[in-house]
mmCIF file of C-alpha atoms in Angstrom:
data_model
loop_
_atom_site.group_PDB
_atom_site.id
_atom_site.type_symbol
_atom_site.label_atom_id
_atom_site.label_comp_id
_atom_site.label_asym_id
_atom_site.label_seq_id
_atom_site.Cartn_x
_atom_site.Cartn_y
_atom_site.Cartn_z
ATOM 1 C CA UNK A 1 -77.333 16.009 119.190
ATOM 2 C CA UNK A 2 -74.055 15.554 119.147
ATOM 3 C CA UNK A 3 -72.791 17.658 121.022
ATOM 4 C CA UNK A 4 -74.509 17.156 124.233
ATOM 5 C CA UNK A 5 -73.990 13.604 124.579
ATOM 6 C CA UNK A 6 -77.191 12.190 122.717
ATOM 7 C CA UNK A 7 -77.100 10.534 119.215
ATOM 8 C CA UNK A 8 -78.021 11.629 115.544
ATOM 9 C CA UNK A 9 -80.109 9.060 113.826
ATOM 10 C CA UNK A 10 -78.462 8.187 110.833
ATOM 11 C CA UNK A 11 -75.688 10.245 111.270
ATOM 12 C CA UNK A 12 -71.718 9.985 113.535
ATOM 13 C CA UNK A 13 -71.705 13.512 115.423
ATOM 14 C CA UNK A 14 -68.557 14.500 112.944
ATOM 15 C CA UNK A 15 -70.947 14.281 109.934
ATOM 16 C CA UNK A 16 -72.751 16.440 111.829
ATOM 17 C CA UNK A 17 -69.751 19.356 112.530
ATOM 18 C CA UNK A 18 -68.874 18.724 108.703
ATOM 19 C CA UNK A 19 -72.303 19.451 107.839
ATOM 20 C CA UNK A 20 -72.183 22.582 110.443
ATOM 21 C CA UNK A 21 -69.287 23.829 108.891
ATOM 22 C CA UNK A 22 -70.363 23.418 104.943
ATOM 23 C CA UNK A 23 -73.365 26.157 106.254
ATOM 24 C CA UNK A 24 -70.694 29.184 107.888
ATOM 25 C CA UNK A 25 -68.545 29.181 104.847
ATOM 26 C CA UNK A 26 -71.730 29.196 102.131
ATOM 27 C CA UNK A 27 -71.805 32.359 104.965
ATOM 28 C CA UNK A 28 -69.181 33.669 104.261
ATOM 29 C CA UNK A 29 -69.704 32.879 100.384
ATOM 30 C CA UNK A 30 -72.561 35.283 100.082
ATOM 31 C CA UNK A 31 -70.820 38.113 102.206
ATOM 32 C CA UNK A 32 -68.265 38.099 99.656
ATOM 33 C CA UNK A 33 -71.272 38.692 97.012
ATOM 34 C CA UNK A 34 -72.597 41.492 98.909
ATOM 35 C CA UNK A 35 -75.654 42.413 101.188
ATOM 36 C CA UNK A 36 -79.123 41.284 100.058
ATOM 37 C CA UNK A 37 -80.876 43.989 99.337
ATOM 38 C CA UNK A 38 -84.219 42.337 98.211
ATOM 39 C CA UNK A 39 -87.241 45.516 99.181
ATOM 40 C CA UNK A 40 -88.998 43.006 101.182
ATOM 41 C CA UNK A 41 -85.620 43.835 103.439
ATOM 42 C CA UNK A 42 -85.838 46.973 103.166
ATOM 43 C CA UNK A 43 -89.686 47.006 104.448
ATOM 44 C CA UNK A 44 -89.121 45.036 107.718
ATOM 45 C CA UNK A 45 -86.386 47.178 108.201
ATOM 46 C CA UNK A 46 -89.030 51.055 107.750
ATOM 47 C CA UNK A 47 -90.464 48.811 110.035
ATOM 48 C CA UNK A 48 -94.523 50.949 110.226
ATOM 49 C CA UNK A 49 -92.672 54.334 107.638
ATOM 50 C CA UNK A 50 -94.712 56.053 106.250
ATOM 51 C CA UNK A 51 -94.272 58.260 103.117
ATOM 52 C CA UNK A 52 -97.650 60.948 102.220
ATOM 53 C CA UNK A 53 -97.784 64.152 100.010
ATOM 54 C CA UNK A 54 -99.790 65.973 100.887
ATOM 55 C CA UNK A 55 -101.211 70.315 101.407
ATOM 56 C CA UNK A 56 -100.634 71.625 105.108
ATOM 57 C CA UNK A 57 -102.316 74.538 104.670
ATOM 58 C CA UNK A 58 -105.066 72.275 103.112
ATOM 59 C CA UNK A 59 -105.343 69.371 106.414
ATOM 60 C CA UNK A 60 -105.050 69.606 109.459
ATOM 61 C CA UNK A 61 -103.820 66.270 110.517
ATOM 62 C CA UNK A 62 -104.305 64.379 113.805
ATOM 63 C CA UNK A 63 -101.366 65.974 116.550
ATOM 64 C CA UNK A 64 -99.113 64.561 118.177
ATOM 65 C CA UNK A 65 -99.752 61.845 114.273
ATOM 66 C CA UNK A 66 -95.997 62.509 112.878
ATOM 67 C CA UNK A 67 -92.498 61.802 114.037
ATOM 68 C CA UNK A 68 -90.314 63.636 110.305
ATOM 69 C CA UNK A 69 -91.703 66.104 108.307
ATOM 70 C CA UNK A 70 -89.711 67.300 105.010
ATOM 71 C CA UNK A 71 -90.434 70.676 103.487
ATOM 72 C CA UNK A 72 -87.588 71.557 100.575
ATOM 73 C CA UNK A 73 -88.173 74.502 97.853
ATOM 74 C CA UNK A 74 -91.875 75.148 99.124
ATOM 75 C CA UNK A 75 -91.910 77.897 100.853
ATOM 76 C CA UNK A 76 -92.008 80.571 99.308
ATOM 77 C CA UNK A 77 -94.977 79.444 97.081
ATOM 78 C CA UNK A 78 -96.475 78.841 99.663
ATOM 79 C CA UNK A 79 -95.888 82.734 101.327
ATOM 80 C CA UNK A 80 -96.126 84.439 97.262
ATOM 81 C CA UNK A 81 -100.358 82.843 96.617
ATOM 82 C CA UNK A 82 -101.307 82.408 101.188
ATOM 83 C CA UNK A 83 -98.682 85.315 102.571
ATOM 84 C CA UNK A 84 -96.831 84.802 105.693
ATOM 85 C CA UNK A 85 -100.410 84.703 107.145
ATOM 86 C CA UNK A 86 -100.135 80.351 105.026
ATOM 87 C CA UNK A 87 -96.549 79.912 105.794
ATOM 88 C CA UNK A 88 -97.259 80.974 109.883
ATOM 89 C CA UNK A 89 -99.930 78.112 109.661
ATOM 90 C CA UNK A 90 -98.135 76.021 107.989
ATOM 91 C CA UNK A 91 -95.414 75.941 110.641
ATOM 92 C CA UNK A 92 -98.353 76.026 113.393
ATOM 93 C CA UNK A 93 -99.934 72.603 111.039
ATOM 94 C CA UNK A 94 -97.069 71.289 111.235
ATOM 95 C CA UNK A 95 -95.224 71.855 115.199
ATOM 96 C CA UNK A 96 -99.028 70.635 116.375
ATOM 97 C CA UNK A 97 -98.873 67.125 114.080
ATOM 98 C CA UNK A 98 -94.761 65.970 115.784
ATOM 99 C CA UNK A 99 -94.359 63.539 117.440
ATOM 100 C CA UNK A 100 -92.575 64.951 120.714
ATOM 101 C CA UNK A 101 -88.960 65.112 120.015
ATOM 102 C CA UNK A 102 -89.820 65.153 115.842
ATOM 103 C CA UNK A 103 -88.495 66.649 113.319
ATOM 104 C CA UNK A 104 -88.462 69.046 110.759
ATOM 105 C CA UNK A 105 -87.092 69.894 108.366
ATOM 106 C CA UNK A 106 -87.183 72.931 105.841
ATOM 107 C CA UNK A 107 -85.226 74.528 103.427
ATOM 108 C CA UNK A 108 -86.361 78.470 103.346
ATOM 109 C CA UNK A 109 -85.404 79.407 99.364
ATOM 110 C CA UNK A 110 -83.911 82.837 98.865
ATOM 111 C CA UNK A 111 -85.596 85.958 99.238
ATOM 112 C CA UNK A 112 -84.058 87.169 96.412
ATOM 113 C CA UNK A 113 -85.133 84.063 94.436
ATOM 114 C CA UNK A 114 -88.832 85.786 95.302
ATOM 115 C CA UNK A 115 -88.031 88.217 93.160
ATOM 116 C CA UNK A 116 -86.928 86.394 90.901
ATOM 117 C CA UNK A 117 -90.229 84.478 90.713
ATOM 118 C CA UNK A 118 -91.936 87.268 88.661
ATOM 119 C CA UNK A 119 -89.444 87.036 86.157
ATOM 120 C CA UNK A 120 -89.605 83.814 85.415
ATOM 121 C CA UNK A 121 -93.167 83.874 84.563
ATOM 122 C CA UNK A 122 -97.258 86.274 84.423
ATOM 123 C CA UNK A 123 -98.119 85.984 88.167
ATOM 124 C CA UNK A 124 -101.927 86.771 89.167
ATOM 125 C CA UNK A 125 -101.723 90.140 91.064
ATOM 126 C CA UNK A 126 -103.108 89.160 94.185
ATOM 127 C CA UNK A 127 -99.795 87.366 94.453
ATOM 128 C CA UNK A 128 -97.734 90.653 93.755
ATOM 129 C CA UNK A 129 -99.718 92.023 97.132
ATOM 130 C CA UNK A 130 -98.652 89.007 99.369
ATOM 131 C CA UNK A 131 -94.834 89.600 97.807
ATOM 132 C CA UNK A 132 -94.837 92.885 99.277
ATOM 133 C CA UNK A 133 -97.134 91.568 102.350
ATOM 134 C CA UNK A 134 -93.578 89.575 103.845
ATOM 135 C CA UNK A 135 -92.154 91.323 107.197
ATOM 136 C CA UNK A 136 -91.569 87.208 107.611
ATOM 137 C CA UNK A 137 -88.446 87.336 105.788
ATOM 138 C CA UNK A 138 -86.258 83.917 105.180
ATOM 139 C CA UNK A 139 -83.555 84.997 107.004
ATOM 140 C CA UNK A 140 -86.422 85.387 110.094
ATOM 141 C CA UNK A 141 -86.849 81.280 110.148
ATOM 142 C CA UNK A 142 -85.579 79.895 112.030
ATOM 143 C CA UNK A 143 -85.949 82.519 114.390
ATOM 144 C CA UNK A 144 -90.056 82.425 114.233
ATOM 145 C CA UNK A 145 -89.773 78.317 114.724
ATOM 146 C CA UNK A 146 -88.296 78.538 118.269
ATOM 147 C CA UNK A 147 -89.494 81.468 119.802
ATOM 148 C CA UNK A 148 -93.196 82.144 118.372
ATOM 149 C CA UNK A 149 -94.024 78.084 117.150
ATOM 150 C CA UNK A 150 -92.296 76.195 120.024
ATOM 151 C CA UNK A 151 -89.766 74.123 118.632
ATOM 152 C CA UNK A 152 -87.419 73.041 120.795
ATOM 153 C CA UNK A 153 -84.882 73.268 119.048
ATOM 154 C CA UNK A 154 -83.302 75.088 115.435
ATOM 155 C CA UNK A 155 -79.821 73.648 113.512
ATOM 156 C CA UNK A 156 -79.167 74.690 110.335
ATOM 157 C CA UNK A 157 -77.464 71.733 108.848
ATOM 158 C CA UNK A 158 -76.816 73.627 105.468
ATOM 159 C CA UNK A 159 -74.865 76.403 106.312
ATOM 160 C CA UNK A 160 -75.686 79.235 102.937
ATOM 161 C CA UNK A 161 -76.333 83.527 102.640
ATOM 162 C CA UNK A 162 -80.629 83.208 103.044
ATOM 163 C CA UNK A 163 -80.488 87.528 101.879
ATOM 164 C CA UNK A 164 -77.949 85.625 98.410
ATOM 165 C CA UNK A 165 -77.345 81.799 97.439
ATOM 166 C CA UNK A 166 -77.521 80.594 94.068
ATOM 167 C CA UNK A 167 -79.047 77.906 92.658
ATOM 168 C CA UNK A 168 -79.639 74.960 95.099
ATOM 169 C CA UNK A 169 -76.636 76.119 97.472
ATOM 170 C CA UNK A 170 -80.180 76.623 100.004
ATOM 171 C CA UNK A 171 -79.695 76.358 104.447
ATOM 172 C CA UNK A 172 -81.760 73.556 105.475
ATOM 173 C CA UNK A 173 -83.363 73.832 109.159
ATOM 174 C CA UNK A 174 -83.111 71.140 111.320
ATOM 175 C CA UNK A 175 -86.561 71.858 113.921
ATOM 176 C CA UNK A 176 -86.485 69.261 116.720
ATOM 177 C CA UNK A 177 -90.139 69.362 119.141
#
């Protein structure tokens, strides 16, 4: 009341205005203390976001069912365990499961790390055979994802030397369906 010509019962319009100002002061104090970081707030902001770990060589998600896929530090292991065929299958499955405009973030591991994997642990003969037969090397992933898999754009978000990158100084490719 008060502002529209009506009167509030038991309160003068001036008292009501003072209360509103006190509320505004309280909000200013809250802002100075910082924004709320309650988990409940984050859940609302994320809407229907679901995080899931999975093996795209064993799964066949429904077509156009995923908005974004993150694939870090696994391309080498896919190729060593399933060969180029496994990597190509994974790329196709990712592409098919993405919604139009969906994104695939992939970190190709440098070629020299493939050889290093054999020095760090004993590998089965089948893995050695896969290694020797690899034709789709990491420096060719971007071209393959564009021309063979069907992505409309592939952009290097982080550039490093694909053949000789050390540690985690690696390329991350942003592929858009």
